[in-house]
Tab-separated table of C-alpha atoms in Angstrom:
chain	number	residue	atom	x	y	z
A	1	UNK	CA	43.790	43.723	-13.582
A	2	UNK	CA	47.323	42.411	-13.919
A	3	UNK	CA	47.820	43.695	-17.475
A	4	UNK	CA	51.483	42.685	-17.731
A	5	UNK	CA	50.665	39.082	-16.876
A	6	UNK	CA	47.743	39.016	-19.285
A	7	UNK	CA	49.846	40.387	-22.127
A	8	UNK	CA	52.664	37.901	-21.508
A	9	UNK	CA	50.133	35.053	-21.500
A	10	UNK	CA	48.520	36.271	-24.744
A	11	UNK	CA	51.975	36.539	-26.317
A	12	UNK	CA	52.837	33.002	-25.268
A	13	UNK	CA	49.612	31.556	-26.696
A	14	UNK	CA	50.153	33.418	-29.969
A	15	UNK	CA	53.628	31.878	-30.298
A	16	UNK	CA	52.349	28.279	-30.281
A	17	UNK	CA	50.529	27.796	-33.644
A	18	UNK	CA	52.756	27.410	-36.685
A	19	UNK	CA	50.026	28.618	-39.048
A	20	UNK	CA	47.955	31.785	-39.287
A	21	UNK	CA	44.182	31.463	-38.944
A	22	UNK	CA	43.299	33.788	-41.821
A	23	UNK	CA	39.873	33.377	-43.453
A	24	UNK	CA	38.637	31.065	-40.695
A	25	UNK	CA	35.359	32.049	-39.044
A	26	UNK	CA	35.628	31.086	-35.366
A	27	UNK	CA	33.015	31.256	-32.621
A	28	UNK	CA	34.062	31.513	-28.963
A	29	UNK	CA	31.934	31.051	-25.835
A	30	UNK	CA	33.934	32.493	-22.942
A	31	UNK	CA	31.468	31.418	-20.194
A	32	UNK	CA	31.626	34.943	-18.749
A	33	UNK	CA	34.844	33.821	-17.134
A	34	UNK	CA	38.627	33.872	-17.259
A	35	UNK	CA	38.944	33.728	-21.054
A	36	UNK	CA	36.692	36.755	-21.618
A	37	UNK	CA	39.445	39.344	-22.108
A	38	UNK	CA	42.021	36.968	-23.588
A	39	UNK	CA	40.629	34.449	-26.090
A	40	UNK	CA	39.379	36.888	-28.734
A	41	UNK	CA	42.622	38.859	-28.627
A	42	UNK	CA	44.599	35.693	-29.371
A	43	UNK	CA	42.423	34.538	-32.272
A	44	UNK	CA	42.242	38.048	-33.731
A	45	UNK	CA	46.021	38.402	-33.598
A	46	UNK	CA	46.401	35.074	-35.422
A	47	UNK	CA	44.179	36.356	-38.220
A	48	UNK	CA	40.881	34.606	-37.513
A	49	UNK	CA	37.493	36.210	-38.083
A	50	UNK	CA	36.363	35.906	-34.484
A	51	UNK	CA	32.832	36.018	-33.100
A	52	UNK	CA	32.315	35.905	-29.343
A	53	UNK	CA	29.452	35.277	-26.924
A	54	UNK	CA	29.308	35.358	-23.135
A	55	UNK	CA	32.375	37.537	-22.622
A	56	UNK	CA	30.911	40.081	-20.181
A	57	UNK	CA	31.480	38.774	-16.630
A	58	UNK	CA	29.639	40.678	-13.922
A	59	UNK	CA	30.840	38.691	-10.929
A	60	UNK	CA	27.892	36.293	-10.767
A	61	UNK	CA	27.113	35.156	-14.323
A	62	UNK	CA	30.126	32.843	-14.758
A	63	UNK	CA	29.092	29.498	-16.354
A	64	UNK	CA	25.404	30.501	-16.224
A	65	UNK	CA	23.753	28.736	-19.172
A	66	UNK	CA	26.958	29.140	-21.155
A	67	UNK	CA	30.419	27.764	-21.720
A	68	UNK	CA	31.508	24.140	-21.947
A	69	UNK	CA	28.896	23.018	-19.399
A	70	UNK	CA	26.032	24.399	-21.532
A	71	UNK	CA	26.980	23.798	-25.150
A	72	UNK	CA	23.607	24.678	-26.680
A	73	UNK	CA	24.445	28.397	-26.808
A	74	UNK	CA	27.574	27.862	-28.904
A	75	UNK	CA	25.927	25.204	-31.086
A	76	UNK	CA	23.151	27.626	-32.014
A	77	UNK	CA	25.648	30.473	-32.492
A	78	UNK	CA	27.792	28.452	-34.930
A	79	UNK	CA	24.743	27.385	-36.955
A	80	UNK	CA	23.150	30.842	-37.054
A	81	UNK	CA	26.363	32.614	-38.073
A	82	UNK	CA	27.504	29.867	-40.458
A	83	UNK	CA	30.870	29.617	-38.691
A	84	UNK	CA	33.625	27.154	-39.551
A	85	UNK	CA	34.249	26.052	-35.965
A	86	UNK	CA	33.445	26.980	-32.377
A	87	UNK	CA	35.127	26.627	-28.984
A	88	UNK	CA	33.538	26.766	-25.546
A	89	UNK	CA	35.602	27.288	-22.404
A	90	UNK	CA	34.545	26.795	-18.804
A	91	UNK	CA	34.686	29.519	-16.174
A	92	UNK	CA	38.356	29.183	-15.246
A	93	UNK	CA	39.239	28.306	-18.850
A	94	UNK	CA	41.170	25.119	-18.134
A	95	UNK	CA	38.732	23.136	-20.294
A	96	UNK	CA	37.616	23.398	-23.898
A	97	UNK	CA	34.958	21.622	-25.922
A	98	UNK	CA	34.533	22.265	-29.627
A	99	UNK	CA	31.644	22.520	-32.074
A	100	UNK	CA	32.109	21.474	-35.699
A	101	UNK	CA	30.750	23.330	-38.714
A	102	UNK	CA	27.424	21.492	-38.397
A	103	UNK	CA	26.962	22.565	-34.781
A	104	UNK	CA	27.791	19.145	-33.323
A	105	UNK	CA	29.679	18.890	-30.043
A	106	UNK	CA	33.239	17.539	-30.167
A	107	UNK	CA	34.152	16.337	-26.675
A	108	UNK	CA	37.487	15.618	-25.015
A	109	UNK	CA	37.737	12.085	-26.398
A	110	UNK	CA	37.396	13.344	-29.966
A	111	UNK	CA	39.860	16.164	-29.267
A	112	UNK	CA	42.405	13.610	-28.012
A	113	UNK	CA	41.918	11.630	-31.226
A	114	UNK	CA	42.333	14.643	-33.520
A	115	UNK	CA	45.348	16.126	-31.747
A	116	UNK	CA	46.955	12.774	-30.945
A	117	UNK	CA	46.819	11.724	-34.586
A	118	UNK	CA	48.455	15.010	-35.610
A	119	UNK	CA	51.254	14.495	-33.079
A	120	UNK	CA	51.842	10.990	-34.440
A	121	UNK	CA	51.939	12.287	-38.011
A	122	UNK	CA	54.644	14.776	-36.977
A	123	UNK	CA	56.620	12.136	-35.039
A	124	UNK	CA	55.927	14.011	-31.791
A	125	UNK	CA	53.708	11.449	-30.025
A	126	UNK	CA	56.059	10.149	-27.323
A	127	UNK	CA	55.680	6.413	-26.643
A	128	UNK	CA	52.981	6.399	-29.345
A	129	UNK	CA	50.568	6.824	-26.416
A	130	UNK	CA	47.603	9.020	-25.487
A	131	UNK	CA	46.696	9.181	-21.788
A	132	UNK	CA	42.986	8.806	-21.036
A	133	UNK	CA	40.873	8.079	-17.966
A	134	UNK	CA	38.721	5.012	-17.407
A	135	UNK	CA	35.692	7.109	-18.436
A	136	UNK	CA	36.881	7.643	-22.006
A	137	UNK	CA	34.536	6.177	-24.580
A	138	UNK	CA	35.151	2.723	-26.029
A	139	UNK	CA	34.683	4.303	-29.461
A	140	UNK	CA	37.883	6.304	-28.922
A	141	UNK	CA	39.860	3.151	-28.138
A	142	UNK	CA	38.519	1.302	-31.180
A	143	UNK	CA	39.444	4.266	-33.420
A	144	UNK	CA	42.949	4.494	-31.922
A	145	UNK	CA	43.441	0.747	-32.443
A	146	UNK	CA	42.669	1.197	-36.148
A	147	UNK	CA	45.388	3.821	-36.624
A	148	UNK	CA	47.940	2.113	-34.398
A	149	UNK	CA	48.035	4.553	-31.478
A	150	UNK	CA	48.383	3.167	-27.965
A	151	UNK	CA	46.674	4.492	-24.855
A	152	UNK	CA	46.960	4.478	-21.100
A	153	UNK	CA	43.969	4.552	-18.733
A	154	UNK	CA	44.117	6.352	-15.397
A	155	UNK	CA	41.671	7.016	-12.588
A	156	UNK	CA	39.218	9.864	-13.181
A	157	UNK	CA	40.805	13.270	-12.615
A	158	UNK	CA	43.257	15.415	-14.529
A	159	UNK	CA	45.828	15.070	-11.742
A	160	UNK	CA	46.040	11.330	-12.436
A	161	UNK	CA	46.385	12.007	-16.160
A	162	UNK	CA	49.253	14.406	-15.530
A	163	UNK	CA	50.949	12.014	-13.065
A	164	UNK	CA	50.990	9.359	-15.780
A	165	UNK	CA	52.346	11.822	-18.329
A	166	UNK	CA	55.183	12.905	-16.026
A	167	UNK	CA	56.054	9.360	-14.941
A	168	UNK	CA	56.087	7.910	-18.458
A	169	UNK	CA	57.058	10.903	-20.566
A	170	UNK	CA	53.766	11.069	-22.458
A	171	UNK	CA	52.909	14.344	-24.187
A	172	UNK	CA	49.115	14.404	-24.491
A	173	UNK	CA	46.318	13.300	-22.217
A	174	UNK	CA	42.932	14.338	-20.956
A	175	UNK	CA	39.305	13.719	-20.141
A	176	UNK	CA	35.946	13.709	-21.921
A	177	UNK	CA	35.149	16.988	-20.166
A	178	UNK	CA	37.678	18.797	-22.364
A	179	UNK	CA	40.471	19.042	-19.817
A	180	UNK	CA	43.343	18.337	-22.233
A	181	UNK	CA	47.015	18.550	-21.275
A	182	UNK	CA	49.767	19.223	-23.819
A	183	UNK	CA	52.866	18.715	-21.695
A	184	UNK	CA	55.160	20.455	-24.192
A	185	UNK	CA	53.328	23.717	-23.549
A	186	UNK	CA	51.705	23.500	-20.091
A	187	UNK	CA	51.514	21.432	-16.913
A	188	UNK	CA	47.736	21.565	-16.666
A	189	UNK	CA	44.733	21.881	-18.931
A	190	UNK	CA	44.448	25.168	-20.817
A	191	UNK	CA	41.258	25.662	-22.795
A	192	UNK	CA	42.568	28.397	-25.090
A	193	UNK	CA	45.715	26.400	-25.830
A	194	UNK	CA	43.539	23.368	-26.639
A	195	UNK	CA	41.424	25.416	-29.051
A	196	UNK	CA	44.548	26.673	-30.824
A	197	UNK	CA	45.886	23.141	-31.250
A	198	UNK	CA	42.580	21.923	-32.681
A	199	UNK	CA	42.299	24.728	-35.228
A	200	UNK	CA	45.959	24.415	-36.176
A	201	UNK	CA	45.365	20.713	-36.877
A	202	UNK	CA	42.384	21.532	-39.114
A	203	UNK	CA	44.447	24.047	-41.086
A	204	UNK	CA	47.501	21.769	-41.386
A	205	UNK	CA	45.338	18.970	-42.796
A	206	UNK	CA	43.090	21.235	-44.900
A	207	UNK	CA	40.102	19.494	-43.317
A	208	UNK	CA	37.132	20.581	-41.263
A	209	UNK	CA	36.675	19.400	-37.699
A	210	UNK	CA	33.806	17.160	-38.812
A	211	UNK	CA	36.101	15.461	-41.338
A	212	UNK	CA	38.845	14.944	-38.756
A	213	UNK	CA	36.468	13.338	-36.227
A	214	UNK	CA	34.562	11.220	-38.762
A	215	UNK	CA	36.581	7.991	-38.154
A	216	UNK	CA	35.467	7.872	-34.500
A	217	UNK	CA	32.122	6.330	-33.607
A	218	UNK	CA	31.211	7.412	-30.083
A	219	UNK	CA	29.185	4.719	-28.347
A	220	UNK	CA	26.059	5.603	-26.348
A	221	UNK	CA	26.867	5.813	-22.650
A	222	UNK	CA	24.569	5.652	-19.622
A	223	UNK	CA	25.677	6.434	-16.080
A	224	UNK	CA	23.448	5.943	-13.017
A	225	UNK	CA	24.557	6.922	-9.514
A	226	UNK	CA	23.222	4.920	-6.570
A	227	UNK	CA	23.445	6.394	-3.083
A	228	UNK	CA	24.484	3.606	-0.718
A	229	UNK	CA	25.172	3.078	2.982
A	230	UNK	CA	28.575	1.396	2.499
A	231	UNK	CA	30.476	1.568	-0.761
A	232	UNK	CA	33.013	-1.129	0.104
A	233	UNK	CA	30.303	-3.643	1.040
A	234	UNK	CA	28.578	-3.153	-2.318
A	235	UNK	CA	31.760	-3.595	-4.338
A	236	UNK	CA	32.734	-6.726	-2.396
A	237	UNK	CA	29.319	-8.396	-2.673
A	238	UNK	CA	29.721	-11.662	-4.620
A	239	UNK	CA	26.277	-11.444	-6.250
A	240	UNK	CA	27.035	-7.967	-7.552
A	241	UNK	CA	30.453	-9.068	-8.780
A	242	UNK	CA	28.765	-11.927	-10.635
A	243	UNK	CA	26.192	-9.592	-12.193
A	244	UNK	CA	29.001	-7.322	-13.424
A	245	UNK	CA	30.803	-10.322	-14.935
A	246	UNK	CA	27.613	-11.428	-16.696
A	247	UNK	CA	27.086	-7.988	-18.203
A	248	UNK	CA	30.740	-7.899	-19.305
A	249	UNK	CA	30.287	-11.262	-21.033
A	250	UNK	CA	27.025	-10.137	-22.676
A	251	UNK	CA	28.548	-6.958	-24.078
A	252	UNK	CA	31.727	-8.661	-25.322
A	253	UNK	CA	33.884	-6.460	-27.555
A	254	UNK	CA	30.962	-4.199	-28.444
A	255	UNK	CA	30.618	-2.498	-25.076
A	256	UNK	CA	31.739	-2.372	-21.476
A	257	UNK	CA	30.511	-1.877	-17.914
A	258	UNK	CA	32.318	0.170	-15.291
A	259	UNK	CA	31.249	0.087	-11.643
A	260	UNK	CA	33.187	2.311	-9.272
A	261	UNK	CA	32.782	4.281	-6.076
A	262	UNK	CA	32.700	8.054	-5.901
A	263	UNK	CA	35.755	9.517	-4.251
A	264	UNK	CA	33.803	12.282	-2.528
A	265	UNK	CA	30.225	11.049	-1.996
A	266	UNK	CA	28.481	7.872	-0.742
A	267	UNK	CA	27.718	6.832	-4.330
A	268	UNK	CA	28.300	3.813	-6.515
A	269	UNK	CA	28.550	4.830	-10.164
A	270	UNK	CA	27.320	2.264	-12.699
A	271	UNK	CA	28.207	3.070	-16.305
A	272	UNK	CA	27.582	1.048	-19.453
A	273	UNK	CA	28.677	1.758	-23.026
A	274	UNK	CA	27.117	-0.224	-25.852
A	275	UNK	CA	25.982	0.048	-29.452
A	276	UNK	CA	22.488	1.329	-28.588
A	277	UNK	CA	20.817	3.293	-25.801
A	278	UNK	CA	18.498	0.339	-25.179
A	279	UNK	CA	21.381	-2.054	-24.514
A	280	UNK	CA	22.965	0.503	-22.166
A	281	UNK	CA	19.728	0.948	-20.222
A	282	UNK	CA	19.021	-2.764	-19.940
A	283	UNK	CA	22.475	-3.650	-18.634
A	284	UNK	CA	22.880	-0.700	-16.256
A	285	UNK	CA	19.597	-1.648	-14.589
A	286	UNK	CA	20.759	-5.243	-14.085
A	287	UNK	CA	23.370	-3.986	-11.625
A	288	UNK	CA	21.513	-0.953	-10.236
A	289	UNK	CA	18.377	-2.981	-9.457
A	290	UNK	CA	20.444	-5.685	-7.768
A	291	UNK	CA	22.098	-3.089	-5.516
A	292	UNK	CA	18.632	-1.872	-4.541
A	293	UNK	CA	17.183	-5.371	-4.089
A	294	UNK	CA	19.966	-6.276	-1.685
A	295	UNK	CA	19.109	-3.294	0.495
A	296	UNK	CA	22.291	-1.306	-0.040
A	297	UNK	CA	20.631	1.782	-1.550
A	298	UNK	CA	19.587	4.687	0.671
A	299	UNK	CA	17.495	7.751	-0.126
């Protein structure tokens, strides 16, 4: 236990918010991981009324049915305790997802919207731009268009987000998974830092998290992975290219299709966002079934 390092880190996190968190009832799910002996200390010191679950790591229970990969535990905890807000970290605490006062999950796209809008309001949003990945929801982009905030799209992966931020001087970026980077304060995602920025924004605006996320309509999204023998052959097939173009034309401005190869596995990922689950399902299958019909899929 490197107590000096832990105390310096806690001190740094405490120095970031400009407001105290007094009279705010906060729930934390520490995923039995790295935030277990840090997060509560920070929120307590800032004046919050802090309630914690899954903060007793035993060496094997990290991320087990808890944390940002299993949000049900925190959702139920916030509802049962009548808390104002909740935050779930993953095992190594570089990610954070939130839960609003109604127990609804607030993912990385919504966090980017909330915190990006606050930066713009304070004239701190460099280049008037939020950095996202190609997997961010179309609903985020439509909401940002309405309030006049620009966005960049990178390949999937926080390293690509950070590369863009460094190259272009952008100050906020991240992924749906809750890996959010605030370049003024850190060079990588920090889940506890993200939670502090979210709550600070709520307090500054005298609004709940549900009120701050209300302008964003997240579109249904369906992703199907197809195991294939040769990824390049699939992506270069003219019939498949045509099918993708047809789906793009069908969806118009009310949806999108994204077909890409996995960087680590022999998979083609077919993702559609649209106004309803039915439209997503119908259009994903147009491409997935064609891949299978042409004999590219393997078991």
